[in-house]
Short mmCIF file of C-alpha atoms in Angstrom, two decimals:
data_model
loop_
_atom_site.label_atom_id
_atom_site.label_comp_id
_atom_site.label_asym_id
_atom_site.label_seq_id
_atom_site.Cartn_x
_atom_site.Cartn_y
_atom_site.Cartn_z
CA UNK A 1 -23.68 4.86 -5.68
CA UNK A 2 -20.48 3.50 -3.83
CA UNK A 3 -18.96 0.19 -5.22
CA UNK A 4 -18.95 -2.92 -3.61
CA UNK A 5 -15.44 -2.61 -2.68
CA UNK A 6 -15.65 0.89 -0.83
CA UNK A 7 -19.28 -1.09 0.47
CA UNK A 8 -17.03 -3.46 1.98
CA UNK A 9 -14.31 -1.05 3.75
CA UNK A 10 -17.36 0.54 5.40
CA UNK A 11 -18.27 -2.48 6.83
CA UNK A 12 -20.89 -3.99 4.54
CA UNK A 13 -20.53 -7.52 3.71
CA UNK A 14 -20.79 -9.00 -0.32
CA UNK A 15 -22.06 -12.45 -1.78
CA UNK A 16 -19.21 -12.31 -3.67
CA UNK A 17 -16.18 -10.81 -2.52
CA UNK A 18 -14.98 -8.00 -4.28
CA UNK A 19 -11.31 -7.93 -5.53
CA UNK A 20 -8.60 -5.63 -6.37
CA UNK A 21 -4.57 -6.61 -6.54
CA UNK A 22 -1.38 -5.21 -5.10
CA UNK A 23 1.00 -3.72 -7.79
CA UNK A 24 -1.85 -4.55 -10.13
CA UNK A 25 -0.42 -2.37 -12.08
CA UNK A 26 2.67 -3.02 -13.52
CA UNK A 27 5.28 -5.10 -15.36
CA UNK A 28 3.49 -8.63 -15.41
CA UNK A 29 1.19 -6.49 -18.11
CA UNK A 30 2.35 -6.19 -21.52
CA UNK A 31 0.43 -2.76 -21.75
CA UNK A 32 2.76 -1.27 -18.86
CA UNK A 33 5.76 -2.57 -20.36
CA UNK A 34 4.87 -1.28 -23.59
CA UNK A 35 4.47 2.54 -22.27
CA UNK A 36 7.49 2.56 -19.87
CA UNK A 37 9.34 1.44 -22.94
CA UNK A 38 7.89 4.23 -24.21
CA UNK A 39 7.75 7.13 -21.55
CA UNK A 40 11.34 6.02 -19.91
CA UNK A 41 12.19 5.68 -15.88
CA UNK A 42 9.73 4.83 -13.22
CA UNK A 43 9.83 8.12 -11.54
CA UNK A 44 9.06 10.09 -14.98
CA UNK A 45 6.48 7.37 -15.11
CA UNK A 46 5.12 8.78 -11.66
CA UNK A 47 5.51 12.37 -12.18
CA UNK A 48 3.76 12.38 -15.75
CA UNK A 49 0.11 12.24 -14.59
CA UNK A 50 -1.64 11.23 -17.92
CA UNK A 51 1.04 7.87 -18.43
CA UNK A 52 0.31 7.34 -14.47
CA UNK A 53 -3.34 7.26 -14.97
CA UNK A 54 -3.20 5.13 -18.19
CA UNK A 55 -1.25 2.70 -16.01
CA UNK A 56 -3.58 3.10 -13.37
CA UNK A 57 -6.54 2.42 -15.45
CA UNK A 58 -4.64 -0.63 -17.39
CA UNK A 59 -5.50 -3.75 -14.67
CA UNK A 60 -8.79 -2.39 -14.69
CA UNK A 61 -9.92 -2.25 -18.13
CA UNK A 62 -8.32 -6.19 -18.52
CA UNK A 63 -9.23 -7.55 -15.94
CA UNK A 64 -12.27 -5.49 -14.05
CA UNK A 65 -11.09 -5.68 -10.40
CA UNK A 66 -13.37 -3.50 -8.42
CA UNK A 67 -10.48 -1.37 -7.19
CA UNK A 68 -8.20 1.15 -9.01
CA UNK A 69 -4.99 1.60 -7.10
CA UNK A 70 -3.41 5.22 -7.44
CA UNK A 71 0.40 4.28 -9.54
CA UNK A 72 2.78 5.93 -7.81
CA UNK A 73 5.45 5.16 -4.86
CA UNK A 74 6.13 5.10 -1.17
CA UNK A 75 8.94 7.34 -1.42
CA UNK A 76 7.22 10.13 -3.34
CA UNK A 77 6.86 11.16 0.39
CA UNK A 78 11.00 11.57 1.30
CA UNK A 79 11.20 12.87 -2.44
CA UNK A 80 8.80 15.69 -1.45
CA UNK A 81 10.79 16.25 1.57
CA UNK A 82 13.41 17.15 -0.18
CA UNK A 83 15.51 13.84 -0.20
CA UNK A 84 17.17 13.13 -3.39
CA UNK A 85 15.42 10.06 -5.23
CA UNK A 86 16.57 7.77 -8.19
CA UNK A 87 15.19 4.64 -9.75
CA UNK A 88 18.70 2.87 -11.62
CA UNK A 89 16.96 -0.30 -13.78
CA UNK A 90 17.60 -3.28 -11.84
CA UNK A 91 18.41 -1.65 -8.69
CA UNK A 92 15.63 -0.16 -6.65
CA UNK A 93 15.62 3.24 -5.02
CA UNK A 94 18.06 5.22 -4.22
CA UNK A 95 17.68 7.89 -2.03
CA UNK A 96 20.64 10.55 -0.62
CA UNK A 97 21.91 12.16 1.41
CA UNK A 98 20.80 9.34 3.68
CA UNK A 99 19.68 10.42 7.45
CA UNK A 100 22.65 8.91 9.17
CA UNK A 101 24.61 12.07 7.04
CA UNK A 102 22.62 14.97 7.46
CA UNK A 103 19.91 15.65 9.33
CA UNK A 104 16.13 16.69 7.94
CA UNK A 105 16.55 20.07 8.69
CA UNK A 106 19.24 20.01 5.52
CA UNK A 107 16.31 19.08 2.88
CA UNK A 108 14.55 21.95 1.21
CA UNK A 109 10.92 20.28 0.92
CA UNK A 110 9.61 20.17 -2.83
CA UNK A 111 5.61 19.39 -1.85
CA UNK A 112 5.05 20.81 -5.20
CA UNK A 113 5.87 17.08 -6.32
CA UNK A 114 2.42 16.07 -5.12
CA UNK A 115 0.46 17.99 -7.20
CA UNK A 116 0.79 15.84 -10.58
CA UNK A 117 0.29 12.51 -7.80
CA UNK A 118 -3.03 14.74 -7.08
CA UNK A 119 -3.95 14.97 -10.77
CA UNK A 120 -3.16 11.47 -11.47
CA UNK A 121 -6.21 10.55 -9.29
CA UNK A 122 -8.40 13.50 -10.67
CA UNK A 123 -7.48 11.99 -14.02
CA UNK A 124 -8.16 8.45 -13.18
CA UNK A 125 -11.53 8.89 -11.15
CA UNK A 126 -12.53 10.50 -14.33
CA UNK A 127 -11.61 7.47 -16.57
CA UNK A 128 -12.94 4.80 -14.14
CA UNK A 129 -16.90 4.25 -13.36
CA UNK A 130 -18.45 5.62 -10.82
CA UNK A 131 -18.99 1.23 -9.18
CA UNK A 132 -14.94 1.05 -9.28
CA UNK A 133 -13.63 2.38 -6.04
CA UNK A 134 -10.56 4.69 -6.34
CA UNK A 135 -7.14 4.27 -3.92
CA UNK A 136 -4.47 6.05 -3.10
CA UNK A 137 -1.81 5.07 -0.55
CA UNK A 138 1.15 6.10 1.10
CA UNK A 139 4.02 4.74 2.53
CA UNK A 140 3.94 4.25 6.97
CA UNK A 141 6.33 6.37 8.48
CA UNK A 142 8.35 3.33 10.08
CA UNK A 143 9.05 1.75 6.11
CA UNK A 144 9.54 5.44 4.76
CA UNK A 145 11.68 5.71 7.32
CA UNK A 146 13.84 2.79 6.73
CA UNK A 147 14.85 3.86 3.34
CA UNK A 148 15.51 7.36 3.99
CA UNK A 149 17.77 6.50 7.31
CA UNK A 150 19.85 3.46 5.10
CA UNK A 151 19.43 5.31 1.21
CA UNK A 152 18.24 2.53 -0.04
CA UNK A 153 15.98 -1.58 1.03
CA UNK A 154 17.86 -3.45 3.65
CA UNK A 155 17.36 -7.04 4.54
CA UNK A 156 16.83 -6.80 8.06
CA UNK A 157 15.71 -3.20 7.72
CA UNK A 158 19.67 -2.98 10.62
CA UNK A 159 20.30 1.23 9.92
CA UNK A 160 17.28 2.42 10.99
CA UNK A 161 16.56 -0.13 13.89
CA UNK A 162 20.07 0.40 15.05
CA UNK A 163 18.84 4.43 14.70
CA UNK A 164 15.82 3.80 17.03
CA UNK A 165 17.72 1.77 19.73
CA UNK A 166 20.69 4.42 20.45
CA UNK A 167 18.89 7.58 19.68
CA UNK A 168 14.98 7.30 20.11
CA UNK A 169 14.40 10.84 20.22
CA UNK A 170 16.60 10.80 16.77
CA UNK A 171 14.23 8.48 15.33
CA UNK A 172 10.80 9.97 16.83
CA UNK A 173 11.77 13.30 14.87
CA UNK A 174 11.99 11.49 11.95
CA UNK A 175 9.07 9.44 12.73
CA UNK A 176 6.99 12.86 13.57
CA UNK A 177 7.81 14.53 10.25
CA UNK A 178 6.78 11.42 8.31
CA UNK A 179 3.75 11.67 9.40
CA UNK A 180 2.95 15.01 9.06
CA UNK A 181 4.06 15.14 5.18
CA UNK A 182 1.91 12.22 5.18
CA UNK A 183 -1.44 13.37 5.94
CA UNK A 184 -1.09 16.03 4.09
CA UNK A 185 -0.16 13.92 1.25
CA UNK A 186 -3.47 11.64 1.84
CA UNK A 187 -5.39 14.54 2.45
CA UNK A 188 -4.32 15.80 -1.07
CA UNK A 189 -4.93 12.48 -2.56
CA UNK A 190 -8.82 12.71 -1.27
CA UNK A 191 -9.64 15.91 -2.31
CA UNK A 192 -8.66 15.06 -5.46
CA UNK A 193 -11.08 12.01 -5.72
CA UNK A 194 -9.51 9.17 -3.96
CA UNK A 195 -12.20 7.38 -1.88
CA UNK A 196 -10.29 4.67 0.10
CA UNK A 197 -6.26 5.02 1.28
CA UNK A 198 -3.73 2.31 2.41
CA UNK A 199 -1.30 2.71 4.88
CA UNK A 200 1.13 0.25 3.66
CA UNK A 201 4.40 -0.62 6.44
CA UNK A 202 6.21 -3.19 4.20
CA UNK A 203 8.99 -3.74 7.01
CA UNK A 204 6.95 -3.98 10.12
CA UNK A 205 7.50 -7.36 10.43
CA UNK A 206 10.97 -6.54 11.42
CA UNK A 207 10.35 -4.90 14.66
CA UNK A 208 10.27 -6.38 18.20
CA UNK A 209 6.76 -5.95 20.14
CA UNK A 210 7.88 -2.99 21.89
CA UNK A 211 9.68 -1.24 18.99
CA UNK A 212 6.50 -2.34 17.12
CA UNK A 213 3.98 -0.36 19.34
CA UNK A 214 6.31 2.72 19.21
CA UNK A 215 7.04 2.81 14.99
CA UNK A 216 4.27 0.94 13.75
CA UNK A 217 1.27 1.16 15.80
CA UNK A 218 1.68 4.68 17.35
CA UNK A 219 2.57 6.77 13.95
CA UNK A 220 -0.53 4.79 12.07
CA UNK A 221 -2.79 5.77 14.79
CA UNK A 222 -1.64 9.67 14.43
CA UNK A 223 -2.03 9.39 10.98
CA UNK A 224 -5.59 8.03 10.94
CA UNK A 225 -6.43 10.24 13.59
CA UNK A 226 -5.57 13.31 11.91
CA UNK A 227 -7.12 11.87 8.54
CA UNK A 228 -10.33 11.19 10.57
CA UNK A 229 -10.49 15.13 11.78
CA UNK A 230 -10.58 16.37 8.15
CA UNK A 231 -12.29 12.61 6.02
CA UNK A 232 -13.81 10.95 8.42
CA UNK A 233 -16.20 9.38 5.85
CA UNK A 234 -12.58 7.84 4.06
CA UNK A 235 -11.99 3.95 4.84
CA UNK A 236 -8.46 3.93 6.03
CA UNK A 237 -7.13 0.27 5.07
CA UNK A 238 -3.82 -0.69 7.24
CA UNK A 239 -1.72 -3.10 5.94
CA UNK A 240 1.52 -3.92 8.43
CA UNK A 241 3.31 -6.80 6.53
CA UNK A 242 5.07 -9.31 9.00
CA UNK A 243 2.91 -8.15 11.94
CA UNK A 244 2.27 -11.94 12.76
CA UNK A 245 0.56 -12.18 16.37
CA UNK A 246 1.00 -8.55 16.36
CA UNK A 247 -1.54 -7.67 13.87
CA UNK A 248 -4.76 -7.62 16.70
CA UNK A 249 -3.63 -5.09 18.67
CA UNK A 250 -2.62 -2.86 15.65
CA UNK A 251 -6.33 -3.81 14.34
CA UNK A 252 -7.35 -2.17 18.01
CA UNK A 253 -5.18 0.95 18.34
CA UNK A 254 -4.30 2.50 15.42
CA UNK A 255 -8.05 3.42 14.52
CA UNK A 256 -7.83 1.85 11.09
CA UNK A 257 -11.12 0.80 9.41
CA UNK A 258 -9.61 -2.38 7.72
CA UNK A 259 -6.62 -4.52 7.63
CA UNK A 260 -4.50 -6.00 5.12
CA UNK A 261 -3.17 -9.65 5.82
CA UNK A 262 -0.22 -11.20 4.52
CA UNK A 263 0.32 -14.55 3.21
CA UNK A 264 2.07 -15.76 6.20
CA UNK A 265 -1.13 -15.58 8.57
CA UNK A 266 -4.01 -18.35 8.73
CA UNK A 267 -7.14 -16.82 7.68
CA UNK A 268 -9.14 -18.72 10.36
CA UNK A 269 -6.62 -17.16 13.08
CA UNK A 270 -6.98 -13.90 11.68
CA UNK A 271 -11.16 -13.94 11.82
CA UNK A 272 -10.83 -15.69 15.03
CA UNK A 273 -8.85 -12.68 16.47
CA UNK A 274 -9.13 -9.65 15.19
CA UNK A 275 -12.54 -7.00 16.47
CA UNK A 276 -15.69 -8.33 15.30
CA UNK A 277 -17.09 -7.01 11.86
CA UNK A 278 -13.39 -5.59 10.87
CA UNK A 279 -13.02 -5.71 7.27
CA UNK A 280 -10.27 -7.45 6.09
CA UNK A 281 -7.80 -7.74 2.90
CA UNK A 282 -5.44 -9.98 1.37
CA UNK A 283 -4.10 -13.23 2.39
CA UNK A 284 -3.48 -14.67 -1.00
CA UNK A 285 0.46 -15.90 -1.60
CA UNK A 286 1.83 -14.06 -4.85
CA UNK A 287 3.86 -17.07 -5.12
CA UNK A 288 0.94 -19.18 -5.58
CA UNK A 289 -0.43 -17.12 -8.16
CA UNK A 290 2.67 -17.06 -10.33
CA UNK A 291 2.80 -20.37 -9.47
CA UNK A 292 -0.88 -21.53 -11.07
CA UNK A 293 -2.36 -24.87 -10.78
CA UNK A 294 -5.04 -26.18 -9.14
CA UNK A 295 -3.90 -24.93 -5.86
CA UNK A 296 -5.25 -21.30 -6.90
CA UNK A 297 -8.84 -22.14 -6.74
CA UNK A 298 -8.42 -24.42 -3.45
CA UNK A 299 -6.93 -21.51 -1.46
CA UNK A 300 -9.26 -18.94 -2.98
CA UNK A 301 -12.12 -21.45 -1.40
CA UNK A 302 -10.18 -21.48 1.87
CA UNK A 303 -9.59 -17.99 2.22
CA UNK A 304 -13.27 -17.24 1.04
CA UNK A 305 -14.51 -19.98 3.89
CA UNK A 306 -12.56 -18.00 6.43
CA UNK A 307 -13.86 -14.66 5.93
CA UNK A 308 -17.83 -16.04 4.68
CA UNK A 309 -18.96 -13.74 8.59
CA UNK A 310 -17.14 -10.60 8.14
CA UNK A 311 -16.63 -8.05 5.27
CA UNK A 312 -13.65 -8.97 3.09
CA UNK A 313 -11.66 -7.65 -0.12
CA UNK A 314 -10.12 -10.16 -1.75
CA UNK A 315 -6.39 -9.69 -2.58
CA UNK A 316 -2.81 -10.58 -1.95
CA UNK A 317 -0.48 -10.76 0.69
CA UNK A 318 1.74 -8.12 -0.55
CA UNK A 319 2.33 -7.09 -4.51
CA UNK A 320 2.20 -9.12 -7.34
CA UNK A 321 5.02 -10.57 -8.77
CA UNK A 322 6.19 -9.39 -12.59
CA UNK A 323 7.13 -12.73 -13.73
CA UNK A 324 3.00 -13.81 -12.87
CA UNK A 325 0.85 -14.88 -16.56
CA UNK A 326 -2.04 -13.47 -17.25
CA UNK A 327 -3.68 -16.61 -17.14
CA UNK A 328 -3.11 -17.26 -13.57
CA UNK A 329 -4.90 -13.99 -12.78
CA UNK A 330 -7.75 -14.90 -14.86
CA UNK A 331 -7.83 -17.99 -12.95
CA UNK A 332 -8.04 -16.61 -9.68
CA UNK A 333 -10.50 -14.30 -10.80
CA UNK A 334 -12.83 -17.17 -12.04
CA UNK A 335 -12.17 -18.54 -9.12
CA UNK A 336 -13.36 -16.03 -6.96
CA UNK A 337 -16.19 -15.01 -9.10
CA UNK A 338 -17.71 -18.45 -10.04
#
C-alpha cells in the first residue's frame, strides 16, 4: 500500500497533511554530524552507499516524516559527466575545468558514479517501511548548469546568464546534455526503488520571463516527458525556487505532477492560480523554523487553511537551515499533526 505522501503526489487529498523536509538530512542532526565526523568529506559521504543510507534513514527514524529524501547532491550529475568535483569545508563546490574553459566534449563521462547513488536507494527502501514514500532528486539543467559554466554558486547566477545571452546555441548544448544525463540518472534512481523524484532549479528565480521559458520551463518539460515514456506511474514534483508570478505557467507546461513553493509566495495566491487539483509542496520559511516561537504554529495554520481544497505535502520553502534545534522541528511537527 502507497503512503500518504506518494497518495498525495498522485492527487489524493489527506486529513492531515503529510510532511517531509528539505535537507532533512543533515547537519542540524547530531547523528549526521556524528558520522561525517566519522566517515570524512561530503562527497565520500555520497559515494559510500551504506553511510548515505544511514543518513538518509536518520530524519526519519527521529522524527517520522512520511518522506525519505535520497542524500546525495545536484552536482553528482556534472561529476558523472566527467567535470571535476570537490567539497573544501566551509566553501561549497567546486567544480573544474569550468565551461567557459573547455568545452563538454573535453570531459570523459564517469556514469559509473551513479551506481552507489542507485544502491543508496536500494539500501534505504529496504530500511524504511513500506507507508514511508522514497525520493530521489536531481538537479534542473538550468541550476546544474550554473555551476558547471561559473565552477562554483554565484550571487546573481552572471557567468552562465551572460553564457545564454551571447551564445544561445552555446548554452542549449549544454542545456541538452543536462538533460539527457539526467533522465538517465532519474531513471536509475527508480529502478532502484525510488517512488517519487524532484526536479529541484535552485536559481530559477534569476531568470527573466523569456530566458525563464527557454532554461527553466522547456528543459523540465523534456525531462518529465522522457521520464513519463519509461515511469509514467512516478510523481514528478517540480520545485523552481524564485519563480514568483512565473510559477503557473511552469505548473502548465512542463508536465510536472506537483509543485514545490517557496517561502516568498502567498499560499492563497498560489491555490488561487495554479491548475485545479495540482498537488502542491512547501511554503514554510526555514527562517521561521530556526527562528521558533509561536509564529511556527500560526503559519503552519495559514499555510494548512490555504491548501484545506487541494492535495498538499507539507514542507519548506527550500532546505533547512543547520543552525535549526530540534525542538523547533518537533514543534512544527505538533503543529501540523495536532
Amino acid at each position: 500500500m502507497p503512503g500518504p505522501l506518494l497518495d498525495t503526489l498522485k492527487g489524493v487529498r489527506q486529513d492531515v497533511a503529510p510532511v517531509w523536509l528539505m535537507r532533512q538530512a543533515g547537519r542540524y542532526l547530531p547523528e549526521y554530524r556524528e558520522l561525517r565526523a566519522a566517515k570524512g568529506g561530503f562527497l565520500e559521504l555520497v559515494y559510500d552507499s551504506e553511510a548515505a543510507a544511514e543518513i538518509t534513514v536518520q530524519p526519519i527514524r527521529r522524527f517520522g516524516f512520511d518522506g525519505a529524501i535520497l542524500f546525495s547532491d545536484i552536482l553528482i550529475v556534472p561529476h558523472a559527466m566527467g567535470q571535476g568535483l570537490t567539497f573544501a569545508a566551509g566553501e561549497g563546490p567546486h567544480l573544474a575545468p569550468t565551461l567557459l574553459e573547455v568545452g563538454l566534449d573535453s570531459f570523459t563521462p564517469a556514469f559509473e558514479r551513479f551506481e552507489p547513488v542507485y544502491e543508496t536507494v536500494r539500501r534505504t527502501r529496504a530500511m524504511i517501511g513500506p507507508e514511508v514514500t522514497m525520493l530521489g532528486f536531481a538537479g534542473s539543467p538550468w541550476t546544474v548548469a550554473t555551476y558547471m559554466i561559473a565552477g562554483e554558486g554565484s550571487k546573481d547566477q552572471g557567468p552562465a546568464r551572460l553564457l545564454a545571452y551571447r551564445d544561445p546555441a552555446h548554452m542549449q548544448a549544454i542545456i541538452d546534455a543536462i538533460v539527457d544525463v539526467s533522465v538517465t540518472y532519474l531513471r536509475g534512481q527508480i529502478d532502484a526503488g525510488a517512488e517519487a523524484v524532484q526536479l529541484f532549479d535552485s536559481w530559477a528565480g534569476s531568470l527573466a520571463p523569456d530566458q525563464f521559458e527557454k532554461w527553466v520551463i522547456a528543459p523540465n518539460a523534456a525531462i518529465t516527458a522522457k521520464l513519463k515514456e519509461t515511469h509514467p506511474d512516478t510523481p514528478i514534483i517540480g520545485f523552481p525556487k524564485g519563480a514568483g508570478a512565473k510559477l503557473p505557467a511552469y505548473a502548465r507546461e512542463t508536465g510536472v505532477d506537483a509543485v514545490g513553493l517557496d517561502e516568498t509566495l502567498d499560499p492563497a495566491w498560489a491555490h488561487a492560480s495554479l491548475p485545479h487539483g495540482m498537488p502542491v509542496q512547501g511554503n514554510f520559511d526555514p527562517l521561521l523554523l530556526e527562528a521558533g516561537g509561536p509564529a511556527v504554529a500560526a503559519r503552519v495554520k495559514t499555510i494548512i487553511a490555504a491548501f484545506e481544497d487541494r492535495p498538499h505535502v507539507f514542507n519548506l520553502g527550500h532546505g533547512i537551515g543547520q543552525f535549526t534545534p530540534i525542538s523547533h522541528v518537533e514543534e512544527l511537527l505538533a503543529a501540523l499533526r495536532g
